[in-house]
Short mmCIF file of C-alpha atoms and ligand atoms in Angstrom, two decimals:
data_model
loop_
_atom_site.label_atom_id
_atom_site.label_comp_id
_atom_site.label_asym_id
_atom_site.label_seq_id
_atom_site.Cartn_x
_atom_site.Cartn_y
_atom_site.Cartn_z
CA MET G 1 41.85 62.64 57.45
CA GLU G 2 44.90 64.92 57.31
CA ASP G 3 46.99 62.44 59.37
CA VAL G 4 46.26 59.71 56.85
CA LEU G 5 47.12 62.06 53.99
CA THR G 6 50.50 63.10 55.36
CA ALA G 7 51.43 59.42 55.44
CA LEU G 8 50.63 59.13 51.70
CA GLU G 9 52.96 59.87 48.83
CA ASN G 10 51.98 62.34 46.16
CA GLN G 11 52.79 60.96 42.71
CA GLN G 12 53.90 63.31 39.97
CA TRP G 13 55.27 63.54 36.47
CA ARG G 14 57.86 66.28 36.15
CA LEU G 15 59.54 67.58 33.03
CA ALA G 16 62.95 65.89 32.80
CA ARG G 17 64.41 68.17 30.12
CA THR G 18 63.30 70.66 27.49
CA PRO G 19 62.11 68.34 24.71
CA THR G 20 63.72 68.67 21.29
CA GLY G 21 61.88 66.00 19.30
CA ALA G 22 58.83 66.49 17.08
CA LEU G 23 56.82 64.31 19.48
CA PRO G 24 57.29 63.58 23.19
CA VAL G 25 59.30 60.53 24.28
CA ALA G 26 59.53 58.76 27.64
CA ASP G 27 62.86 60.42 28.56
CA ASP G 28 61.23 63.86 28.46
CA PHE G 29 59.43 63.00 31.71
CA VAL G 30 60.47 61.77 35.13
CA TRP G 31 58.27 60.07 37.76
CA HIS G 32 58.53 61.63 41.20
CA GLU G 33 57.06 60.70 44.59
CA THR G 34 56.94 63.23 47.35
CA ARG G 35 55.15 63.99 50.62
CA MET G 36 51.65 65.42 50.49
CA PRO G 37 51.68 69.21 50.41
CA GLU G 38 50.49 70.91 53.60
CA VAL G 39 47.17 72.69 53.33
CA GLN G 40 47.51 76.38 54.27
CA GLU G 41 44.72 78.75 55.30
CA GLY G 42 42.54 79.51 52.24
CA GLN G 43 43.58 76.33 50.39
CA VAL G 44 42.19 72.86 49.68
CA LEU G 45 43.96 69.63 48.93
CA GLY G 46 42.34 67.66 46.13
CA ARG G 47 42.75 64.13 44.84
CA THR G 48 42.99 64.26 41.06
CA LEU G 49 40.26 62.34 39.26
CA TYR G 50 40.71 63.47 35.65
CA LEU G 51 43.70 65.04 33.95
CA SER G 52 43.44 66.81 30.59
CA MET G 53 45.95 66.20 27.78
CA ASP G 54 46.20 69.25 25.50
CA PRO G 55 48.40 70.33 22.57
CA TYR G 56 49.31 73.64 24.25
CA GLN G 57 51.17 71.65 26.95
CA TRP G 58 53.59 70.55 24.22
CA VAL G 59 54.12 74.16 23.13
CA ARG G 60 54.88 75.13 26.77
CA ARG G 61 57.36 72.27 27.17
CA ARG G 62 59.22 72.74 23.88
CA SER G 63 59.41 76.53 24.23
CA GLY G 64 60.91 76.37 27.73
CA THR G 65 57.90 78.04 29.39
CA GLU G 66 57.72 74.90 31.49
CA GLN G 67 61.14 74.28 32.98
CA PRO G 68 62.88 70.94 33.67
CA GLY G 69 62.07 69.86 37.23
CA GLU G 70 58.61 71.48 37.22
CA ILE G 71 55.45 69.42 37.66
CA CYS G 72 53.97 69.02 34.19
CA HIS G 73 51.17 71.52 33.74
CA GLY G 74 47.60 70.33 33.14
CA ARG G 75 43.98 71.05 33.95
CA THR G 76 42.21 68.68 36.28
CA VAL G 77 39.02 67.61 37.98
CA SER G 78 39.61 66.73 41.61
CA GLN G 79 37.80 65.83 44.81
CA VAL G 80 38.57 67.78 47.96
CA VAL G 81 40.19 65.58 50.62
CA ALA G 82 41.15 68.35 53.08
CA SER G 83 39.92 71.92 53.24
CA ARG G 84 40.93 75.16 54.91
CA HIS G 85 38.91 77.18 52.37
CA ARG G 86 35.53 78.59 53.38
CA GLU G 87 33.86 77.88 50.00
CA PHE G 88 35.02 74.29 49.49
CA ALA G 89 34.31 71.35 51.78
CA GLU G 90 35.71 67.82 51.94
CA GLY G 91 34.05 65.71 49.24
CA ASP G 92 33.38 68.65 46.88
CA TYR G 93 34.34 68.24 43.25
CA LEU G 94 36.44 70.99 41.67
CA PHE G 95 37.76 72.04 38.31
CA ASN G 96 41.36 73.20 38.85
CA THR G 97 44.90 73.03 37.52
CA HIS G 98 46.83 70.46 39.54
CA GLY G 99 49.03 69.39 36.70
CA TRP G 100 50.24 65.83 36.25
CA GLN G 101 50.03 64.73 39.88
CA SER G 102 47.80 62.57 42.05
CA HIS G 103 47.06 65.36 44.56
CA GLY G 104 47.33 69.12 44.45
CA LEU G 105 46.47 72.37 46.17
CA THR G 106 43.94 74.96 45.06
CA GLY G 107 43.27 78.37 46.57
CA ALA G 108 45.32 81.13 48.15
CA GLY G 109 48.71 81.62 46.52
CA ILE G 110 48.21 78.88 43.92
CA SER G 111 48.41 80.06 40.30
CA ASN G 112 45.97 78.82 37.69
CA PHE G 113 47.93 80.44 34.85
CA GLY G 114 45.20 83.00 34.16
CA TYR G 115 42.90 80.55 32.39
CA MET G 116 39.55 79.24 33.57
CA HIS G 117 39.10 79.89 37.26
CA PRO G 118 38.80 77.04 39.77
CA ARG G 119 35.13 76.26 40.38
CA LYS G 120 32.94 73.80 42.21
CA LEU G 121 31.32 71.15 40.00
CA ASP G 122 27.89 69.62 40.39
CA PRO G 123 28.02 65.99 39.20
CA GLN G 124 24.22 66.05 38.79
CA LEU G 125 24.46 68.76 36.11
CA ALA G 126 27.04 67.16 33.83
CA PRO G 127 29.51 64.28 34.02
CA LEU G 128 32.59 65.51 35.90
CA SER G 129 35.00 64.81 33.05
CA THR G 130 33.20 67.37 30.85
CA ALA G 131 34.72 70.13 33.01
CA ILE G 132 38.01 69.58 31.15
CA GLY G 133 36.27 68.99 27.83
CA ILE G 134 33.07 70.27 26.35
CA MET G 135 32.20 72.29 29.48
CA GLY G 136 35.77 73.41 30.05
CA MET G 137 38.53 75.24 28.28
CA LEU G 138 37.99 73.31 25.05
CA GLY G 139 34.33 74.22 24.92
CA LEU G 140 35.11 77.84 25.74
CA THR G 141 37.75 77.87 22.99
CA ALA G 142 35.19 76.66 20.46
CA TYR G 143 32.62 79.19 21.70
CA ALA G 144 35.05 82.13 21.70
CA GLY G 145 36.44 81.38 18.23
CA LEU G 146 33.23 80.48 16.50
CA ILE G 147 30.52 82.47 18.23
CA VAL G 148 32.37 85.55 19.51
CA GLN G 149 34.98 86.02 16.78
CA CYS G 150 33.31 84.64 13.65
CA GLN G 151 29.60 85.26 14.41
CA PRO G 152 28.06 82.51 12.26
CA ARG G 153 24.78 83.11 10.41
CA PRO G 154 22.26 80.44 9.35
CA GLY G 155 23.06 78.90 5.96
CA GLU G 156 26.77 79.77 6.04
CA THR G 157 29.39 77.09 5.42
CA VAL G 158 31.72 76.50 8.37
CA VAL G 159 34.86 74.38 7.88
CA VAL G 160 36.65 73.00 10.94
CA SER G 161 39.92 71.04 11.03
CA ALA G 162 40.83 68.39 13.66
CA ALA G 163 37.06 67.95 13.58
CA SER G 164 36.79 64.84 15.76
CA GLY G 165 39.02 66.26 18.51
CA GLY G 166 38.19 68.08 21.71
CA VAL G 167 37.77 71.58 20.24
CA GLY G 168 36.66 70.54 16.75
CA GLN G 169 33.68 68.47 17.89
CA VAL G 170 32.28 71.42 19.83
CA VAL G 171 32.87 73.96 17.03
CA GLY G 172 30.96 71.88 14.51
CA GLN G 173 28.03 71.20 16.80
CA LEU G 174 27.72 74.85 17.85
CA ALA G 175 27.75 75.84 14.17
CA LYS G 176 25.09 73.25 13.40
CA LEU G 177 22.92 74.56 16.24
CA ARG G 178 23.25 78.04 14.65
CA GLY G 179 21.88 76.65 11.36
CA CYS G 180 25.17 76.43 9.45
CA ARG G 181 26.35 73.86 6.96
CA VAL G 182 29.36 72.23 8.66
CA VAL G 183 32.28 70.51 6.94
CA GLY G 184 34.88 68.73 9.06
CA ILE G 185 38.42 67.67 8.21
CA ALA G 186 39.93 64.72 10.10
CA GLY G 187 42.49 61.96 9.54
CA PRO G 188 41.29 58.33 9.45
CA GLU G 189 37.99 57.34 7.87
CA GLU G 190 36.76 56.07 11.27
CA LYS G 191 37.01 59.62 12.62
CA CYS G 192 35.38 61.10 9.51
CA ALA G 193 32.46 58.66 9.85
CA PHE G 194 32.02 59.64 13.53
CA VAL G 195 32.00 63.32 12.60
CA ARG G 196 29.34 62.80 9.95
CA GLU G 197 27.19 60.17 11.62
CA GLU G 198 27.41 60.87 15.35
CA LEU G 199 28.14 64.59 15.42
CA GLY G 200 25.88 65.27 12.43
CA PHE G 201 28.24 67.43 10.36
CA THR G 202 27.11 67.84 6.76
CA ALA G 203 30.35 66.31 5.45
CA CYS G 204 33.81 65.31 6.61
CA VAL G 205 36.86 64.80 4.42
CA SER G 206 40.18 63.17 5.27
CA HIS G 207 43.39 65.18 5.23
CA ARG G 208 45.00 61.90 4.14
CA ASP G 209 43.12 62.08 0.82
CA PRO G 210 45.84 62.42 -1.84
CA ASP G 211 43.67 65.09 -3.50
CA LEU G 212 42.51 66.95 -0.40
CA PRO G 213 41.90 70.27 -2.25
CA ARG G 214 39.46 68.57 -4.63
CA ALA G 215 37.73 66.55 -1.87
CA LEU G 216 37.25 69.69 0.21
CA ALA G 217 36.04 71.74 -2.76
CA ASN G 218 33.43 69.03 -3.50
CA ALA G 219 32.25 69.18 0.13
CA CYS G 220 31.96 73.01 -0.04
CA PRO G 221 30.03 73.77 -3.24
CA ASP G 222 29.28 77.31 -1.97
CA GLY G 223 32.79 77.97 -0.69
CA CYS G 224 33.75 78.59 2.93
CA ASP G 225 32.35 81.47 5.02
CA ILE G 226 34.04 80.54 8.30
CA TYR G 227 37.19 78.50 8.83
CA PHE G 228 38.09 77.31 12.32
CA GLU G 229 41.81 76.58 12.06
CA ASN G 230 43.25 73.92 14.35
CA VAL G 231 45.87 72.37 12.08
CA GLY G 232 47.60 74.56 9.44
CA GLY G 233 50.00 73.20 6.79
CA LYS G 234 48.42 71.38 3.86
CA VAL G 235 44.96 71.63 5.42
CA PHE G 236 45.17 75.43 5.36
CA GLU G 237 46.44 75.24 1.76
CA ALA G 238 43.30 73.33 0.80
CA VAL G 239 40.98 75.82 2.54
CA LEU G 240 42.56 79.02 1.15
CA PRO G 241 41.12 78.86 -2.39
CA LEU G 242 37.63 78.19 -1.00
CA LEU G 243 37.40 81.28 1.21
CA ASN G 244 34.48 83.47 0.22
CA LYS G 245 34.47 87.26 0.21
CA LYS G 246 34.28 88.53 3.81
CA ALA G 247 35.00 85.07 5.20
CA ARG G 248 36.07 84.91 8.85
CA ILE G 249 38.79 82.72 10.32
CA SER G 250 39.51 81.86 13.91
CA LEU G 251 43.20 80.97 14.12
CA CYS G 252 42.89 78.65 17.09
CA GLY G 253 45.83 76.29 16.67
CA LEU G 254 48.37 74.90 14.19
CA ILE G 255 49.00 71.41 15.51
CA SER G 256 50.73 70.21 12.31
CA GLN G 257 53.49 72.76 13.04
CA TYR G 258 54.10 72.11 16.76
CA GLY G 259 56.97 69.68 16.14
CA ASN G 260 58.84 72.04 13.78
CA THR G 261 62.58 72.29 14.41
CA ASP G 262 62.31 75.98 13.56
CA LYS G 263 60.95 77.36 16.83
CA SER G 264 59.55 80.60 15.40
CA ASP G 265 55.85 81.24 16.01
CA PRO G 266 54.02 79.28 13.25
CA ARG G 267 51.25 81.91 13.26
CA ILE G 268 53.65 84.33 11.53
CA ALA G 269 54.26 82.01 8.57
CA TRP G 270 50.54 81.15 8.47
CA ARG G 271 49.58 84.83 8.18
CA ALA G 272 52.23 85.47 5.54
CA ARG G 273 50.87 82.56 3.47
CA GLY G 274 47.28 83.80 3.70
CA GLU G 275 47.98 87.53 3.37
CA ARG G 276 47.22 88.00 -0.33
CA THR G 277 44.01 85.98 -0.25
CA PHE G 278 42.88 87.74 2.93
CA ALA G 279 43.42 91.16 1.37
CA ALA G 280 41.83 90.29 -1.98
CA ARG G 281 38.74 88.74 -0.40
CA GLN G 282 38.43 90.98 2.67
CA VAL G 283 38.89 87.98 4.95
CA GLU G 284 39.06 88.66 8.70
CA ALA G 285 41.57 86.35 10.40
CA HIS G 286 41.36 86.48 14.21
CA ASP G 287 44.05 85.17 16.53
CA LEU G 288 42.46 83.17 19.32
CA PHE G 289 43.81 82.91 22.88
CA VAL G 290 41.13 81.42 25.06
CA GLY G 291 42.57 83.05 28.18
CA ASN G 292 41.39 86.43 26.85
CA TYR G 293 37.76 85.27 26.89
CA VAL G 294 37.48 83.83 30.37
CA ASP G 295 36.41 86.92 32.30
CA THR G 296 33.65 88.00 29.92
CA TYR G 297 32.51 84.75 28.35
CA GLN G 298 33.04 81.89 30.83
CA GLN G 299 29.62 82.43 32.43
CA PRO G 300 27.48 82.83 29.27
CA PHE G 301 29.33 79.90 27.73
CA LEU G 302 28.70 77.65 30.75
CA GLU G 303 25.01 78.54 30.73
CA GLU G 304 24.54 77.86 27.02
CA MET G 305 26.65 74.70 26.91
CA GLY G 306 25.22 73.42 30.21
CA ALA G 307 21.72 73.59 28.69
CA TYR G 308 22.86 71.75 25.55
CA VAL G 309 24.49 68.99 27.62
CA ARG G 310 21.40 68.60 29.88
CA GLU G 311 19.04 68.56 26.89
CA GLN G 312 21.38 66.18 25.04
CA LYS G 313 21.60 68.56 22.10
CA VAL G 314 25.35 67.95 21.84
CA SER G 315 27.38 64.76 21.87
CA TYR G 316 30.98 64.40 22.79
CA ARG G 317 33.54 61.67 22.65
CA GLU G 318 36.24 61.18 25.27
CA HIS G 319 39.31 58.98 25.06
CA PHE G 320 40.21 57.75 28.55
CA TRP G 321 43.65 56.49 29.57
CA PRO G 322 43.56 54.78 32.98
CA GLY G 323 46.31 55.64 35.50
CA LEU G 324 48.65 58.59 35.98
CA ALA G 325 51.52 56.31 34.93
CA GLN G 326 50.16 56.43 31.36
CA ALA G 327 50.16 60.22 31.04
CA PRO G 328 53.27 60.47 28.78
CA GLN G 329 51.88 57.83 26.38
CA ALA G 330 48.44 59.44 26.36
CA PHE G 331 50.06 62.81 25.64
CA ALA G 332 52.11 61.49 22.70
CA ALA G 333 49.09 59.64 21.31
CA MET G 334 46.97 62.80 21.43
CA LEU G 335 49.62 64.79 19.56
CA SER G 336 50.11 62.17 16.86
CA GLY G 337 46.39 61.56 16.18
CA ASP G 338 46.26 58.20 18.01
CA ASN G 339 43.40 59.61 20.05
CA PHE G 340 39.71 59.63 19.32
CA GLY G 341 37.95 62.53 20.97
CA LYS G 342 39.07 64.52 23.99
CA THR G 343 42.10 62.82 25.62
CA ILE G 344 41.77 62.37 29.40
CA VAL G 345 43.90 60.44 31.92
CA THR G 346 41.75 58.95 34.69
CA LEU G 347 43.10 58.55 38.21
CA ALA G 348 39.94 57.50 40.04
P1 NDP N 401 42.53 67.22 19.55
O1 NDP N 401 41.70 66.46 20.50
O2 NDP N 401 41.89 67.74 18.30
O3 NDP N 401 43.78 66.30 19.20
C1 NDP N 401 44.68 66.68 18.22
C2 NDP N 401 44.25 66.20 16.81
O4 NDP N 401 44.96 66.94 15.84
C3 NDP N 401 44.64 64.76 16.53
O5 NDP N 401 43.65 63.87 17.02
C4 NDP N 401 44.74 64.71 15.01
O6 NDP N 401 43.47 64.39 14.46
C5 NDP N 401 45.04 66.19 14.65
N1 NDP N 401 46.39 66.29 14.10
C6 NDP N 401 47.56 66.08 14.75
N2 NDP N 401 48.59 66.27 13.90
C7 NDP N 401 48.05 66.59 12.69
C8 NDP N 401 48.59 66.90 11.40
N3 NDP N 401 49.91 66.92 11.19
N4 NDP N 401 47.73 67.17 10.40
C9 NDP N 401 46.39 67.16 10.60
N5 NDP N 401 45.81 66.88 11.78
C10 NDP N 401 46.64 66.60 12.82
O7 NDP N 401 43.20 68.48 20.27
P2 NDP N 401 42.45 69.73 20.91
O8 NDP N 401 41.03 69.74 20.55
O9 NDP N 401 42.84 69.78 22.33
O10 NDP N 401 43.19 70.97 20.19
C11 NDP N 401 42.87 71.31 18.82
C12 NDP N 401 43.62 72.59 18.44
O11 NDP N 401 43.13 73.66 19.26
C13 NDP N 401 45.12 72.53 18.65
O12 NDP N 401 45.75 73.15 17.56
C14 NDP N 401 45.34 73.34 19.92
O13 NDP N 401 46.62 73.90 19.98
C15 NDP N 401 44.25 74.38 19.76
N6 NDP N 401 43.84 75.06 20.98
C16 NDP N 401 43.95 76.44 21.01
C17 NDP N 401 43.51 77.16 22.08
C18 NDP N 401 43.60 78.65 22.02
O14 NDP N 401 43.40 79.34 23.02
N7 NDP N 401 43.88 79.20 20.86
C19 NDP N 401 42.98 76.51 23.29
C20 NDP N 401 42.84 75.05 23.14
C21 NDP N 401 43.27 74.38 22.03
P3 NDP N 401 43.35 63.48 13.11
O15 NDP N 401 43.65 62.08 13.51
O16 NDP N 401 41.96 63.72 12.68
O17 NDP N 401 44.38 64.03 12.16
#
C-alpha cells in the first residue's frame, strides 16, 4: 500500500496571504500538490473523508495565527491508509486535524492544537460526519457553554443565536431535553421554520425582522434566563433588555463582528456594552473557549450525546460540499449565512 501512496499526490489548500476582507475571497487561498508525507514510527497516514468548516478558522487566518504558506487548519474525519501506530490499523476511521488536505498524518509529533484529541470512530455508533459536528467540537462547545457554564433548570427560557447552525442546533436541543423553553434566532424564514418544526424549539425569530427587539420580546414573555451568544451586534442589543435577574450568558462567539476592520477583540466591546445591565441584574457572563473543557468534559459529553444520537433524541442538519476544490467557497458560504446546518466538505 505504501508504494502506491508514495506515487500519489497530496492535495492541499494553503493560505496565500493574511486576508484583509470582511469575508474570504479566492485569492486568499492557493491550491498545492505535493508528495505524500512519509509515515514515521508512532504515526498514521489518513485519507481525509470529511473536513469541517468553522468560523474560528477565519479568526485564525485574519489575525495572523495561521501564516501564509501554511496548510489551512481544519478538523477532519479520515480513514487510515498506512499505519506505524500500535493503536490504529489500516482501515480504521479517525477524528483528527488534518487541515484542508486530502491526506494527513496523525500521531507522534503531530500537533492537534490542544483541542479534541484524535480518536478512533465506530461507524456503527454514529455516522462518521457527526465526529466534526454534533459529536465533535461543536457538540462539546454547546455542552460546555449551556450545561457546564449556564446550568439550565426546567422551565427556564433559553435564547440561542445562530440557532440553525452547528453549535446553535445542539444548544437548543440540549436545553429542550433539560425541560427549558427554547427561543432561537436565525436569519431566513426557512431556517427559522427548521428550528421550530424539525428541532422543536418553542419559537424562532429572524434577525432580519426590522423590529427584532419587539419580535424577540414577544417570543420571551417571561424574559431570558440563559443566553447562548454566537452572534453579537444587533442580536445582542435585542437580548439585553430581556435578561432576567441572575441570568447566565455563555459568550461563545460573535460571528457578526469577525469581519470588522478594527482587529481588537470583539469580546471587549461586547462586555463594555453589557456591563451596566450585567451589574444591575446580577447577570453572569462566561467566556467560552471549548479547548478548556476537553480534558474534563469530552468523555461525559460523548457518552451523553452518543446516547441521544443512538436513541434519535436529537436531530442535526449538515450542509455537504463535495470535493476539496470547493473548500474556499464552502468556507465563505458558511461565514455569510449561505449554509444550512453544519458545513462539511466531503472528500470521499
Ligand atoms: P454556524 O453553522 O452557526 O454558521 C454561522 C452562522 O452564523 C450562519 O449560518 C448565519 O446564520 C450566522 N451569521 C453569520 N453572520 C451573521 C450576522 N452578521 N448576524 C447574524 N447571524 C450571522 O457556525 P458554528 O455553529 O460553527 O459557530 C457558531 C458560533 O460559535 C460562532 O460564533 C463561532 O465562532 C462560535 N464557536 C465558538 C467556540 C468556542 O470555543 N467559544 C467553538 C466553536 C464555535 P443565519 O443565516 O441564521 O444568520
